C-alpha cells in the first residue's frame, strides 16, 4: 500500500499571541522550509539513514493514486 506522509515541523517557539490563542505563526515561508527538509532528507537517504524512496519533486503527484482497482 503506498503511503503519502506529511511532516509538520514547528519552526518557532510559542509565545504571547500564539501561546494564548493557539494560532501558530511561522517565521519561515513554506518554500524555504520545503527546501530545507527535502535537502536534509536527501542527505540522510544518501547516508543510508532513510529508506530509498522518492522525495520532493521525485514523487508522482497523480491525483487519486490511492484508489485501488478491484479485480
Tab-separated table of N, CA and C in Angstrom:
chain	number	residue	atom	x	y	z
A	1	UNK	N	0.850	-1.166	0.000
A	1	UNK	CA	0.000	0.000	0.000
A	1	UNK	C	0.905	1.242	0.000
A	2	UNK	N	0.764	2.140	-0.953
A	2	UNK	CA	1.593	3.357	-0.974
A	2	UNK	C	1.207	4.306	0.159
A	3	UNK	N	2.187	4.958	0.702
A	3	UNK	CA	1.961	5.935	1.780
A	3	UNK	C	2.336	7.310	1.289
A	4	UNK	N	1.616	8.294	1.730
A	4	UNK	CA	1.982	9.688	1.499
A	4	UNK	C	2.054	10.314	2.882
A	5	UNK	N	3.214	10.827	3.248
A	5	UNK	CA	3.444	11.329	4.600
A	5	UNK	C	3.617	12.837	4.569
A	6	UNK	N	2.962	13.506	5.489
A	6	UNK	CA	3.120	14.948	5.650
A	6	UNK	C	3.797	15.181	7.000
A	7	UNK	N	4.935	15.863	6.993
A	7	UNK	CA	5.662	16.152	8.215
A	7	UNK	C	5.357	17.592	8.619
A	8	UNK	N	4.864	17.761	9.832
A	8	UNK	CA	4.599	19.108	10.333
A	8	UNK	C	5.723	19.462	11.289
A	9	UNK	N	6.461	20.487	10.938
A	9	UNK	CA	7.642	20.872	11.689
A	9	UNK	C	7.413	22.258	12.261
A	10	UNK	N	7.414	22.371	13.582
A	10	UNK	CA	7.254	23.681	14.198
A	10	UNK	C	8.589	24.407	14.087
A	11	UNK	N	8.584	25.576	13.469
A	11	UNK	CA	9.829	26.307	13.226
A	11	UNK	C	9.973	27.527	14.122
A	12	UNK	N	9.060	27.690	15.071
A	12	UNK	CA	9.187	28.790	16.008
A	12	UNK	C	8.697	28.334	17.374
A	13	UNK	N	9.042	29.092	18.389
A	13	UNK	CA	8.630	28.785	19.756
A	13	UNK	C	7.373	29.568	20.087
A	14	UNK	N	6.398	28.881	20.676
A	14	UNK	CA	5.162	29.563	21.043
A	14	UNK	C	5.435	30.637	22.098
A	15	UNK	N	4.829	31.792	21.908
A	15	UNK	CA	4.967	32.879	22.872
A	15	UNK	C	3.827	33.867	22.673
A	16	UNK	N	3.485	34.596	23.710
A	16	UNK	CA	2.494	35.667	23.622
A	16	UNK	C	1.240	35.288	22.861
A	17	UNK	N	1.059	35.879	21.689
A	17	UNK	CA	-0.126	35.679	20.857
A	17	UNK	C	-0.384	34.205	20.580
A	18	UNK	N	0.666	33.490	20.168
A	18	UNK	CA	0.491	32.086	19.815
A	18	UNK	C	0.153	31.234	21.034
A	19	UNK	N	0.810	31.500	22.155
A	19	UNK	CA	0.565	30.731	23.365
A	19	UNK	C	-0.840	30.916	23.898
A	20	UNK	N	-1.375	32.129	23.786
A	20	UNK	CA	-2.707	32.415	24.307
A	20	UNK	C	-3.820	31.974	23.380
A	21	UNK	N	-3.612	32.075	22.064
A	21	UNK	CA	-4.683	31.790	21.106
A	21	UNK	C	-4.555	30.430	20.438
A	22	UNK	N	-3.387	29.780	20.573
A	22	UNK	CA	-3.090	28.503	19.900
A	22	UNK	C	-3.069	28.654	18.383
A	23	UNK	N	-2.924	29.890	17.890
A	23	UNK	CA	-2.747	30.143	16.459
A	23	UNK	C	-1.245	30.285	16.231
A	24	UNK	N	-0.670	29.358	15.495
A	24	UNK	CA	0.775	29.368	15.276
A	24	UNK	C	1.145	30.262	14.102
A	25	UNK	N	2.142	31.090	14.311
A	25	UNK	CA	2.655	31.971	13.266
A	25	UNK	C	4.054	31.478	12.916
A	26	UNK	N	4.236	30.994	11.695
A	26	UNK	CA	5.545	30.512	11.276
A	26	UNK	C	6.416	31.685	10.847
A	27	UNK	N	7.679	31.607	11.222
A	27	UNK	CA	8.628	32.663	10.883
A	27	UNK	C	9.426	32.335	9.632
A	28	UNK	N	9.052	31.266	8.948
A	28	UNK	CA	9.747	30.863	7.727
A	28	UNK	C	8.688	30.514	6.677
A	29	UNK	N	8.946	30.884	5.441
A	29	UNK	CA	7.947	30.628	4.401
A	29	UNK	C	7.961	29.151	3.999
A	30	UNK	N	6.849	28.645	3.480
A	30	UNK	CA	6.734	27.212	3.157
A	30	UNK	C	7.759	26.717	2.141
A	31	UNK	N	8.160	27.536	1.204
A	31	UNK	CA	9.110	27.108	0.168
A	31	UNK	C	10.506	26.908	0.753
A	32	UNK	N	10.927	27.815	1.625
A	32	UNK	CA	12.231	27.658	2.273
A	32	UNK	C	12.231	26.424	3.160
A	33	UNK	N	11.155	26.226	3.887
A	33	UNK	CA	11.036	25.052	4.745
A	33	UNK	C	11.068	23.768	3.911
A	34	UNK	N	10.364	23.771	2.776
A	34	UNK	CA	10.355	22.613	1.873
A	34	UNK	C	11.773	22.275	1.426
A	35	UNK	N	12.523	23.279	0.990
A	35	UNK	CA	13.888	23.032	0.517
A	35	UNK	C	14.776	22.521	1.641
A	36	UNK	N	14.604	23.062	2.837
A	36	UNK	CA	15.385	22.616	3.981
A	36	UNK	C	15.132	21.142	4.292
A	37	UNK	N	13.870	20.780	4.348
A	37	UNK	CA	13.502	19.411	4.714
A	37	UNK	C	13.912	18.421	3.623
A	38	UNK	N	13.588	18.715	2.368
A	38	UNK	CA	13.894	17.787	1.279
A	38	UNK	C	15.401	17.626	1.112
A	39	UNK	N	16.149	18.723	1.215
A	39	UNK	CA	17.607	18.623	1.097
A	39	UNK	C	18.187	17.733	2.195
A	40	UNK	N	17.711	17.918	3.426
A	40	UNK	CA	18.213	17.106	4.545
A	40	UNK	C	17.810	15.636	4.395
A	41	UNK	N	16.584	15.385	3.954
A	41	UNK	CA	16.156	14.003	3.749
A	41	UNK	C	16.976	13.331	2.652
A	42	UNK	N	17.336	14.077	1.622
A	42	UNK	CA	18.190	13.508	0.558
A	42	UNK	C	19.564	13.136	1.106
A	43	UNK	N	20.121	14.005	1.971
A	43	UNK	CA	21.412	13.699	2.593
A	43	UNK	C	21.313	12.426	3.429
A	44	UNK	N	20.251	12.319	4.223
A	44	UNK	CA	20.063	11.137	5.061
A	44	UNK	C	19.859	9.887	4.219
A	45	UNK	N	19.142	10.016	3.098
A	45	UNK	CA	18.936	8.880	2.197
A	45	UNK	C	20.279	8.433	1.609
A	46	UNK	N	21.127	9.396	1.212
A	46	UNK	CA	22.440	9.063	0.634
A	46	UNK	C	23.334	8.361	1.658
A	47	UNK	N	23.170	8.708	2.936
A	47	UNK	CA	23.953	8.077	4.007
A	47	UNK	C	23.366	6.735	4.432
A	48	UNK	N	22.203	6.392	3.872
A	48	UNK	CA	21.566	5.134	4.223
A	48	UNK	C	20.755	5.186	5.506
A	49	UNK	N	20.528	6.389	6.043
A	49	UNK	CA	19.765	6.530	7.287
A	49	UNK	C	18.269	6.664	7.053
A	50	UNK	N	17.883	6.908	5.799
A	50	UNK	CA	16.476	6.959	5.401
A	50	UNK	C	16.323	5.970	4.254
A	51	UNK	N	15.215	5.254	4.250
A	51	UNK	CA	14.982	4.241	3.222
A	51	UNK	C	15.042	4.851	1.823
A	52	UNK	N	15.457	4.065	0.828
A	52	UNK	CA	15.477	4.570	-0.546
A	52	UNK	C	14.044	4.788	-1.039
A	53	UNK	N	13.658	6.034	-1.130
A	53	UNK	CA	12.306	6.389	-1.556
A	53	UNK	C	12.343	7.692	-2.324
A	54	UNK	N	11.273	7.980	-3.035
A	54	UNK	CA	11.174	9.244	-3.749
A	54	UNK	C	10.931	10.365	-2.756
A	55	UNK	N	11.594	11.507	-2.989
A	55	UNK	CA	11.450	12.669	-2.119
A	55	UNK	C	11.194	13.911	-2.959
A	56	UNK	N	10.333	14.782	-2.475
A	56	UNK	CA	10.075	16.059	-3.131
A	56	UNK	C	9.607	15.901	-4.560
A	57	UNK	N	10.296	16.551	-5.508
A	57	UNK	CA	9.852	16.519	-6.901
A	57	UNK	C	9.994	15.154	-7.572
A	58	UNK	N	10.658	14.203	-6.923
A	58	UNK	CA	10.768	12.859	-7.476
A	58	UNK	C	9.441	12.093	-7.363
A	59	UNK	N	8.547	12.567	-6.494
A	59	UNK	CA	7.265	11.892	-6.262
A	59	UNK	C	6.299	12.149	-7.409
A	60	UNK	N	5.443	11.163	-7.660
A	60	UNK	CA	4.422	11.270	-8.700
A	60	UNK	C	3.173	11.912	-8.095
A	61	UNK	N	2.807	13.114	-8.539
A	61	UNK	CA	1.655	13.810	-7.949
A	61	UNK	C	0.306	13.433	-8.563
A	62	UNK	N	0.180	12.219	-9.083
A	62	UNK	CA	-1.056	11.784	-9.713
A	62	UNK	C	-2.205	11.836	-8.710
A	63	UNK	N	-3.271	12.534	-9.065
A	63	UNK	CA	-4.431	12.607	-8.195
A	63	UNK	C	-5.160	11.273	-8.171
A	64	UNK	N	-5.654	10.899	-7.023
A	64	UNK	CA	-6.412	9.668	-6.891
A	64	UNK	C	-5.574	8.410	-6.944
A	65	UNK	N	-4.269	8.520	-6.704
A	65	UNK	CA	-3.399	7.353	-6.838
A	65	UNK	C	-3.647	6.300	-5.761
A	66	UNK	N	-4.348	6.661	-4.688
A	66	UNK	CA	-4.610	5.693	-3.641
A	66	UNK	C	-5.904	4.924	-3.869
A	67	UNK	N	-6.578	5.179	-4.967
A	67	UNK	CA	-7.763	4.399	-5.310
A	67	UNK	C	-7.317	3.106	-5.977
A	68	UNK	N	-7.697	2.010	-5.400
A	68	UNK	CA	-7.256	0.718	-5.906
A	68	UNK	C	-8.329	0.120	-6.814
A	69	UNK	N	-7.867	-0.463	-7.877
A	69	UNK	CA	-8.780	-1.142	-8.792
A	69	UNK	C	-9.211	-2.461	-8.164
A	70	UNK	N	-10.483	-2.750	-8.221
A	70	UNK	CA	-10.963	-4.035	-7.716
A	70	UNK	C	-10.970	-5.032	-8.864
A	71	UNK	N	-10.472	-6.188	-8.592
A	71	UNK	CA	-10.372	-7.214	-9.630
A	71	UNK	C	-11.423	-8.272	-9.398
